[in-house]
Amino acid sequence: MTSEEVRDNVEKALEEIRPFLQSDGGDISLISIDNDTSVKVKLEGNCIGCSVNQMTLKSGVEMTIKKYVPQIEEVVNLS
């Protein structure tokens, strides 16, 4: 998978997740993809202070991104 395909697929994954976050007053932005294996995102809105945002990040965001791009090893939230 080329770097462009990785980025496109990560964006598709975020589009799948975004409606769930927005329904709770939050959102997510893609900041960067390093070495086609590490994704940096920024949780926004109500997601910032949410007590379960790490669970959302790991079980929701990371799992969905890995479904689209299996080579991704980690998803990191930049606060």
XYZ file of C-alpha atoms in Angstrom:
79
model
C 0.000 0.000 0.000
C 1.446 3.384 -0.982
C 1.591 6.270 1.494
C -1.216 7.958 -0.442
C -3.395 4.836 -0.173
C -2.640 4.606 3.553
C -3.735 8.229 4.042
C -6.885 7.739 1.934
C -7.844 4.620 3.887
C -7.188 6.260 7.263
C -9.433 9.145 6.168
C -12.142 6.620 5.181
C -11.871 5.022 8.624
C -12.198 8.410 10.315
C -15.270 9.191 8.194
C -16.826 5.959 9.488
C -16.082 6.902 13.109
C -16.877 10.620 12.927
C -20.717 10.382 13.116
C -20.503 8.482 16.423
C -18.173 11.087 17.918
C -20.258 13.971 16.568
C -23.433 12.524 18.073
C -21.800 13.083 21.483
C -20.559 16.571 20.594
C -17.033 15.502 19.660
C -14.946 15.069 16.544
C -11.566 13.815 15.372
C -8.900 15.211 13.053
C -6.013 13.450 11.357
C -2.736 15.163 12.268
C -0.142 12.906 10.643
C 0.852 9.399 9.615
C 4.450 8.464 10.421
C 6.246 5.708 8.483
C 2.845 4.384 7.327
C 2.532 2.669 10.739
C 1.715 5.334 13.351
C -1.341 7.582 13.128
C -1.588 10.799 15.114
C -5.063 12.213 15.633
C -6.623 14.931 17.735
C -9.871 14.317 19.572
C -11.969 17.488 19.665
C -15.054 18.964 21.298
C -16.615 16.884 24.072
C -14.077 14.120 23.397
C -11.332 16.233 25.014
C -12.640 16.007 28.567
C -14.429 12.696 28.216
C -13.442 10.129 30.823
C -13.630 7.273 28.296
C -11.687 8.931 25.453
C -8.755 6.492 25.776
C -11.161 3.576 25.466
C -12.794 5.271 22.466
C -9.371 5.831 20.936
C -8.212 2.221 21.362
C -11.371 0.179 20.896
C -13.143 2.420 18.415
C -10.731 4.572 16.461
C -7.685 2.290 16.397
C -9.726 -0.829 15.636
C -11.516 0.872 12.733
C -8.314 2.319 11.286
C -6.640 -1.119 11.477
C -9.628 -2.608 9.632
C -8.878 -0.267 6.716
C -5.070 -0.280 7.070
C -3.841 -3.447 8.828
C -0.212 -2.269 8.843
C -1.007 0.539 11.294
C 0.620 -0.311 14.626
C -0.645 2.501 16.831
C -3.022 5.433 16.994
C -1.972 8.303 19.264
C -4.128 11.195 20.434
C -2.300 14.526 20.532
C -3.979 16.620 23.196
